Amino acid sequence: MDNPILQSLWDRKSTRVFLEKPITKEAQEIILGAAMQAPTAGNQMLYTILQITDQNLKERLAETCDHQPFIAKAPLVLVFLADFQRWYDAFASAGCHPRLPAEGDLMLAVADACIAAQNSVVAAQSLGIGSCYIGDILEQVEIHRELLDLPDYVMPAAMVVYGYPTDQQQNRKKPERFAPAYIVQENRYHTFSASEHEKWFCERAEREKQTDFSYPSYMDAFCKRKYLSAFSREMSRSVAVYLEKFKHS
């Protein structure tokens, strides 16, 4: 592929084992600067980026985010907060008599934060720096609010850890994505039949060379491991708590 940006997107995969090599201040500034160049609703930049430099806090987050020790070993840890508190406070300080932030404001802020996070990931990849999204930051609302001093109208949208990948992480095969026909639709939403779902899962398994793939067995195991898991239920509980502050008409 001749286009380096496209090649970077195709090559990028989650990195969970890092070399003991620091990320320079210059590289960190590039990653943060790229995040802040991301598209944003009305140029509001409805996010705050927490750079976690306190090692004790990194180790605590490694535990509260589903017991993942590699988080504490990452040279760079960023938490992307969906933040409407800053604009609400600015409106109030300017005498604008703002309404309380509502659900739509939170959704815009989450989108802003996640787009900024992805910009940072792409920038890191271009520098040879791996990354991994940590969705578990959405869990443990009470603990994370206290750890990160989060006010009412702020919610952690994503956490990303960055570091130089080991050879094993660099060389391991990237998991296959679904075929475009399963993901890209035209004009109107199409609800797939049971046989269509099975077809696209089997097609992906074939490209992954899974010769013993069983659609019912795979789906049952995946559903139990992910969708019905304790961490998934905890994430939904915590997000509901965050949302309570935004329930204003």
mmCIF file of C-alpha atoms in Angstrom:
data_model
loop_
_atom_site.group_PDB
_atom_site.id
_atom_site.type_symbol
_atom_site.label_atom_id
_atom_site.label_comp_id
_atom_site.label_asym_id
_atom_site.label_seq_id
_atom_site.Cartn_x
_atom_site.Cartn_y
_atom_site.Cartn_z
ATOM 1 C CA MET A 1 0.000 0.000 0.000
ATOM 2 C CA ASP A 2 1.628 3.268 -1.136
ATOM 3 C CA ASN A 3 -0.348 5.567 1.168
ATOM 4 C CA PRO A 4 1.431 5.638 4.574
ATOM 5 C CA ILE A 5 -1.641 6.834 6.464
ATOM 6 C CA LEU A 6 -3.784 4.009 5.096
ATOM 7 C CA GLN A 7 -1.012 1.483 5.699
ATOM 8 C CA SER A 8 -0.789 2.680 9.303
ATOM 9 C CA LEU A 9 -4.538 2.160 9.783
ATOM 10 C CA TRP A 10 -4.369 -1.364 8.334
ATOM 11 C CA ASP A 11 -1.282 -2.286 10.389
ATOM 12 C CA ARG A 12 -2.434 -0.959 13.749
ATOM 13 C CA LYS A 13 -3.505 -3.542 16.340
ATOM 14 C CA SER A 14 -3.904 -3.426 20.103
ATOM 15 C CA THR A 15 -0.634 -3.582 22.048
ATOM 16 C CA ARG A 16 -0.665 -5.048 25.557
ATOM 17 C CA VAL A 17 3.027 -5.787 26.099
ATOM 18 C CA PHE A 18 5.479 -2.901 25.945
ATOM 19 C CA LEU A 19 9.224 -2.516 25.742
ATOM 20 C CA GLU A 20 10.856 -0.838 28.733
ATOM 21 C CA LYS A 21 11.396 2.252 26.630
ATOM 22 C CA PRO A 22 10.072 5.670 27.590
ATOM 23 C CA ILE A 23 8.041 7.811 25.224
ATOM 24 C CA THR A 24 9.860 11.103 24.781
ATOM 25 C CA LYS A 25 8.272 14.382 25.788
ATOM 26 C CA GLU A 26 8.293 15.402 22.127
ATOM 27 C CA ALA A 27 6.401 12.252 21.084
ATOM 28 C CA GLN A 28 3.891 12.752 23.894
ATOM 29 C CA GLU A 29 3.272 16.309 22.738
ATOM 30 C CA ILE A 30 2.734 15.082 19.173
ATOM 31 C CA ILE A 31 0.199 12.490 20.356
ATOM 32 C CA LEU A 32 -1.665 15.042 22.481
ATOM 33 C CA GLY A 33 -1.512 17.656 19.732
ATOM 34 C CA ALA A 34 -2.943 15.205 17.206
ATOM 35 C CA ALA A 35 -5.797 14.416 19.609
ATOM 36 C CA MET A 36 -6.665 18.099 19.832
ATOM 37 C CA GLN A 37 -6.732 18.439 16.032
ATOM 38 C CA ALA A 38 -9.654 16.006 15.852
ATOM 39 C CA PRO A 39 -13.064 17.045 14.493
ATOM 40 C CA THR A 40 -15.286 18.404 17.246
ATOM 41 C CA ALA A 41 -18.888 19.565 17.602
ATOM 42 C CA GLY A 42 -19.007 23.331 17.020
ATOM 43 C CA ASN A 43 -15.274 23.581 17.798
ATOM 44 C CA GLN A 44 -16.214 23.137 21.458
ATOM 45 C CA MET A 45 -13.707 20.346 22.201
ATOM 46 C CA LEU A 46 -16.106 18.736 24.664
ATOM 47 C CA TYR A 47 -13.441 16.649 26.332
ATOM 48 C CA THR A 48 -10.638 16.805 28.829
ATOM 49 C CA ILE A 49 -7.561 14.590 28.524
ATOM 50 C CA LEU A 50 -6.099 13.343 31.796
ATOM 51 C CA GLN A 51 -2.471 12.320 31.463
ATOM 52 C CA ILE A 52 -1.833 9.821 34.253
ATOM 53 C CA THR A 53 1.742 10.298 35.449
ATOM 54 C CA ASP A 54 1.319 9.178 39.074
ATOM 55 C CA GLN A 55 2.568 5.565 39.151
ATOM 56 C CA ASN A 56 0.417 4.745 42.185
ATOM 57 C CA LEU A 57 -2.645 5.953 40.295
ATOM 58 C CA LYS A 58 -1.672 3.902 37.222
ATOM 59 C CA GLU A 59 -1.391 0.815 39.394
ATOM 60 C CA ARG A 60 -4.757 1.539 40.984
ATOM 61 C CA LEU A 61 -6.369 1.928 37.543
ATOM 62 C CA ALA A 62 -4.781 -1.344 36.459
ATOM 63 C CA GLU A 63 -6.772 -2.991 39.251
ATOM 64 C CA THR A 64 -10.050 -1.091 38.946
ATOM 65 C CA CYS A 65 -10.081 -1.591 35.156
ATOM 66 C CA ASP A 66 -10.624 -5.339 35.351
ATOM 67 C CA HIS A 67 -7.232 -6.308 36.813
ATOM 68 C CA GLN A 68 -4.990 -5.665 33.798
ATOM 69 C CA PRO A 69 -1.363 -5.237 35.007
ATOM 70 C CA PHE A 70 -0.088 -4.032 31.625
ATOM 71 C CA ILE A 71 -1.899 -0.713 32.212
ATOM 72 C CA ALA A 72 0.511 0.124 35.038
ATOM 73 C CA LYS A 73 3.505 -0.742 32.836
ATOM 74 C CA ALA A 74 2.481 1.521 29.941
ATOM 75 C CA PRO A 75 4.799 4.529 29.481
ATOM 76 C CA LEU A 76 1.844 6.761 28.601
ATOM 77 C CA VAL A 77 -1.717 6.540 29.939
ATOM 78 C CA LEU A 78 -4.424 8.964 28.823
ATOM 79 C CA VAL A 79 -8.039 9.127 29.996
ATOM 80 C CA PHE A 80 -10.371 10.901 27.568
ATOM 81 C CA LEU A 81 -13.195 12.477 29.534
ATOM 82 C CA ALA A 82 -16.488 13.479 27.956
ATOM 83 C CA ASP A 83 -16.675 16.908 29.553
ATOM 84 C CA PHE A 84 -19.635 19.261 29.537
ATOM 85 C CA GLN A 85 -18.735 20.636 32.965
ATOM 86 C CA ARG A 86 -16.211 23.097 31.494
ATOM 87 C CA TRP A 87 -18.682 24.713 29.083
ATOM 88 C CA TYR A 88 -21.472 24.736 31.669
ATOM 89 C CA ASP A 89 -19.175 26.498 34.139
ATOM 90 C CA ALA A 90 -17.995 28.935 31.449
ATOM 91 C CA PHE A 91 -21.586 29.756 30.465
ATOM 92 C CA ALA A 92 -22.492 30.328 34.120
ATOM 93 C CA SER A 93 -19.424 32.482 34.794
ATOM 94 C CA ALA A 94 -20.321 34.660 31.790
ATOM 95 C CA GLY A 95 -23.844 35.226 33.134
ATOM 96 C CA CYS A 96 -25.594 33.186 30.390
ATOM 97 C CA HIS A 97 -28.009 31.408 32.800
ATOM 98 C CA PRO A 98 -27.418 27.995 31.149
ATOM 99 C CA ARG A 99 -29.829 25.096 31.409
ATOM 100 C CA LEU A 100 -28.489 21.965 33.082
ATOM 101 C CA PRO A 101 -26.619 19.628 30.700
ATOM 102 C CA ALA A 102 -28.828 16.854 29.288
ATOM 103 C CA GLU A 103 -28.412 13.510 27.532
ATOM 104 C CA GLY A 104 -27.742 15.014 24.118
ATOM 105 C CA ASP A 105 -24.910 17.104 25.535
ATOM 106 C CA LEU A 106 -23.311 13.990 26.981
ATOM 107 C CA MET A 107 -23.581 12.093 23.679
ATOM 108 C CA LEU A 108 -21.889 14.953 21.832
ATOM 109 C CA ALA A 109 -19.132 15.046 24.443
ATOM 110 C CA VAL A 110 -18.610 11.273 24.232
ATOM 111 C CA ALA A 111 -18.290 11.522 20.447
ATOM 112 C CA ASP A 112 -15.803 14.389 20.745
ATOM 113 C CA ALA A 113 -13.718 12.486 23.297
ATOM 114 C CA CYS A 114 -13.629 9.251 21.284
ATOM 115 C CA ILE A 115 -12.719 11.027 18.032
ATOM 116 C CA ALA A 116 -9.856 12.756 19.849
ATOM 117 C CA ALA A 117 -8.741 9.429 21.298
ATOM 118 C CA GLN A 118 -8.652 7.818 17.869
ATOM 119 C CA ASN A 119 -6.606 10.706 16.475
ATOM 120 C CA SER A 120 -4.079 10.077 19.241
ATOM 121 C CA VAL A 121 -3.944 6.372 18.414
ATOM 122 C CA VAL A 122 -3.311 7.055 14.717
ATOM 123 C CA ALA A 123 -0.597 9.574 15.576
ATOM 124 C CA ALA A 124 1.051 7.127 17.973
ATOM 125 C CA GLN A 125 1.047 4.400 15.321
ATOM 126 C CA SER A 126 2.790 6.738 12.877
ATOM 127 C CA LEU A 127 5.583 7.114 15.461
ATOM 128 C CA GLY A 128 5.970 3.370 15.950
ATOM 129 C CA ILE A 129 4.132 3.531 19.277
ATOM 130 C CA GLY A 130 1.472 0.917 20.014
ATOM 131 C CA SER A 131 -1.753 1.523 21.888
ATOM 132 C CA CYS A 132 -4.700 -0.212 23.493
ATOM 133 C CA TYR A 133 -8.150 1.102 24.350
ATOM 134 C CA ILE A 134 -9.344 0.280 27.874
ATOM 135 C CA GLY A 135 -13.142 0.272 27.911
ATOM 136 C CA ASP A 136 -13.184 -0.807 31.547
ATOM 137 C CA ILE A 137 -12.673 2.817 32.601
ATOM 138 C CA LEU A 138 -16.473 3.063 32.257
ATOM 139 C CA GLU A 139 -16.878 0.628 35.145
ATOM 140 C CA GLN A 140 -16.562 1.278 38.886
ATOM 141 C CA VAL A 141 -18.190 4.709 38.689
ATOM 142 C CA GLU A 142 -17.913 5.451 42.399
ATOM 143 C CA ILE A 143 -14.218 4.521 42.558
ATOM 144 C CA HIS A 144 -13.239 6.305 39.346
ATOM 145 C CA ARG A 145 -15.114 9.460 40.271
ATOM 146 C CA GLU A 146 -13.119 9.594 43.498
ATOM 147 C CA LEU A 147 -9.770 8.595 41.962
ATOM 148 C CA LEU A 148 -9.999 11.141 39.134
ATOM 149 C CA ASP A 149 -11.969 13.865 40.979
ATOM 150 C CA LEU A 150 -14.730 13.817 38.356
ATOM 151 C CA PRO A 151 -17.506 16.435 38.751
ATOM 152 C CA ASP A 152 -21.137 15.825 37.842
ATOM 153 C CA TYR A 153 -21.023 16.527 34.118
ATOM 154 C CA VAL A 154 -17.885 14.561 33.268
ATOM 155 C CA MET A 155 -17.743 10.902 32.244
ATOM 156 C CA PRO A 156 -14.704 8.842 31.190
ATOM 157 C CA ALA A 157 -15.364 7.963 27.544
ATOM 158 C CA ALA A 158 -12.152 6.019 26.952
ATOM 159 C CA MET A 159 -8.766 5.259 28.397
ATOM 160 C CA VAL A 160 -5.835 4.530 26.107
ATOM 161 C CA VAL A 161 -2.419 3.173 27.031
ATOM 162 C CA TYR A 162 0.600 3.641 24.772
ATOM 163 C CA GLY A 163 4.067 2.144 24.473
ATOM 164 C CA TYR A 164 6.569 0.639 22.082
ATOM 165 C CA PRO A 165 5.441 -2.913 21.228
ATOM 166 C CA THR A 166 7.609 -5.961 21.812
ATOM 167 C CA ASP A 167 8.588 -8.040 18.771
ATOM 168 C CA GLN A 168 5.879 -10.553 19.633
ATOM 169 C CA GLN A 169 3.219 -7.836 19.727
ATOM 170 C CA GLN A 170 4.599 -6.253 16.569
ATOM 171 C CA ASN A 171 4.576 -9.505 14.604
ATOM 172 C CA ARG A 172 1.402 -11.191 15.822
ATOM 173 C CA LYS A 173 -1.391 -11.425 13.264
ATOM 174 C CA LYS A 174 -4.080 -8.778 13.424
ATOM 175 C CA PRO A 175 -7.544 -10.321 13.930
ATOM 176 C CA GLU A 176 -9.664 -10.409 10.787
ATOM 177 C CA ARG A 177 -12.472 -7.880 10.465
ATOM 178 C CA PHE A 178 -15.919 -8.713 9.136
ATOM 179 C CA ALA A 179 -16.477 -8.388 5.407
ATOM 180 C CA PRO A 180 -17.738 -4.954 4.290
ATOM 181 C CA ALA A 181 -21.099 -6.404 3.240
ATOM 182 C CA TYR A 182 -21.857 -7.264 6.883
ATOM 183 C CA ILE A 183 -21.029 -3.743 8.096
ATOM 184 C CA VAL A 184 -21.726 -1.254 5.276
ATOM 185 C CA GLN A 185 -25.347 -0.748 4.243
ATOM 186 C CA GLU A 186 -26.953 1.652 1.798
ATOM 187 C CA ASN A 187 -29.639 4.204 2.644
ATOM 188 C CA ARG A 188 -31.701 2.079 5.039
ATOM 189 C CA TYR A 189 -30.976 -0.401 7.795
ATOM 190 C CA HIS A 190 -31.221 -4.071 6.906
ATOM 191 C CA THR A 191 -31.940 -6.562 9.687
ATOM 192 C CA PHE A 192 -30.032 -9.781 9.015
ATOM 193 C CA SER A 193 -31.652 -13.192 9.187
ATOM 194 C CA ALA A 194 -30.182 -15.986 11.318
ATOM 195 C CA SER A 195 -28.654 -17.617 8.252
ATOM 196 C CA GLU A 196 -27.107 -14.314 7.131
ATOM 197 C CA HIS A 197 -25.484 -13.776 10.527
ATOM 198 C CA GLU A 198 -24.039 -17.275 10.421
ATOM 199 C CA LYS A 199 -22.790 -16.759 6.862
ATOM 200 C CA TRP A 200 -20.728 -13.672 7.745
ATOM 201 C CA PHE A 201 -19.280 -15.146 10.926
ATOM 202 C CA CYS A 202 -18.287 -18.296 9.047
ATOM 203 C CA GLU A 203 -16.772 -16.208 6.258
ATOM 204 C CA ARG A 204 -14.584 -14.364 8.763
ATOM 205 C CA ALA A 205 -13.571 -17.621 10.449
ATOM 206 C CA GLU A 206 -12.565 -19.020 7.057
ATOM 207 C CA ARG A 207 -10.266 -16.054 6.430
ATOM 208 C CA GLU A 208 -8.806 -16.636 9.905
ATOM 209 C CA LYS A 209 -8.240 -20.280 8.874
ATOM 210 C CA GLN A 210 -10.326 -21.645 11.750
ATOM 211 C CA THR A 211 -10.967 -25.085 10.323
ATOM 212 C CA ASP A 212 -12.927 -26.305 13.366
ATOM 213 C CA PHE A 213 -15.177 -23.222 13.621
ATOM 214 C CA SER A 214 -18.707 -23.820 14.925
ATOM 215 C CA TYR A 215 -21.018 -20.808 14.767
ATOM 216 C CA PRO A 216 -23.379 -21.882 17.615
ATOM 217 C CA SER A 217 -20.490 -22.824 19.910
ATOM 218 C CA TYR A 218 -18.553 -19.648 19.160
ATOM 219 C CA MET A 219 -21.560 -17.402 19.743
ATOM 220 C CA ASP A 220 -22.517 -19.141 22.978
ATOM 221 C CA ALA A 221 -18.998 -18.829 24.385
ATOM 222 C CA PHE A 222 -18.569 -15.228 23.224
ATOM 223 C CA CYS A 223 -21.960 -14.173 24.609
ATOM 224 C CA LYS A 224 -21.137 -15.656 28.009
ATOM 225 C CA ARG A 225 -17.590 -14.252 28.080
ATOM 226 C CA LYS A 226 -18.485 -10.726 26.963
ATOM 227 C CA TYR A 227 -22.151 -9.744 26.815
ATOM 228 C CA LEU A 228 -23.364 -11.683 29.857
ATOM 229 C CA SER A 229 -20.202 -11.171 31.882
ATOM 230 C CA ALA A 230 -19.977 -9.477 35.261
ATOM 231 C CA PHE A 231 -17.839 -6.656 33.829
ATOM 232 C CA SER A 232 -20.410 -5.954 31.103
ATOM 233 C CA ARG A 233 -23.195 -5.716 33.662
ATOM 234 C CA GLU A 234 -21.024 -3.487 35.860
ATOM 235 C CA MET A 235 -20.288 -1.206 32.914
ATOM 236 C CA SER A 236 -24.008 -0.778 32.230
ATOM 237 C CA ARG A 237 -24.668 -0.066 35.907
ATOM 238 C CA SER A 238 -21.936 2.554 36.066
ATOM 239 C CA VAL A 239 -22.967 4.277 32.837
ATOM 240 C CA ALA A 240 -26.536 4.487 34.169
ATOM 241 C CA VAL A 241 -25.173 6.284 37.258
ATOM 242 C CA TYR A 242 -23.242 8.757 35.083
ATOM 243 C CA LEU A 243 -26.354 9.333 32.963
ATOM 244 C CA GLU A 244 -28.476 10.229 35.999
ATOM 245 C CA LYS A 245 -26.730 13.609 36.225
ATOM 246 C CA PHE A 246 -27.682 14.396 32.611
ATOM 247 C CA LYS A 247 -31.391 13.550 32.811
ATOM 248 C CA HIS A 248 -32.773 17.038 32.273
ATOM 249 C CA SER A 249 -35.346 18.045 29.670
#
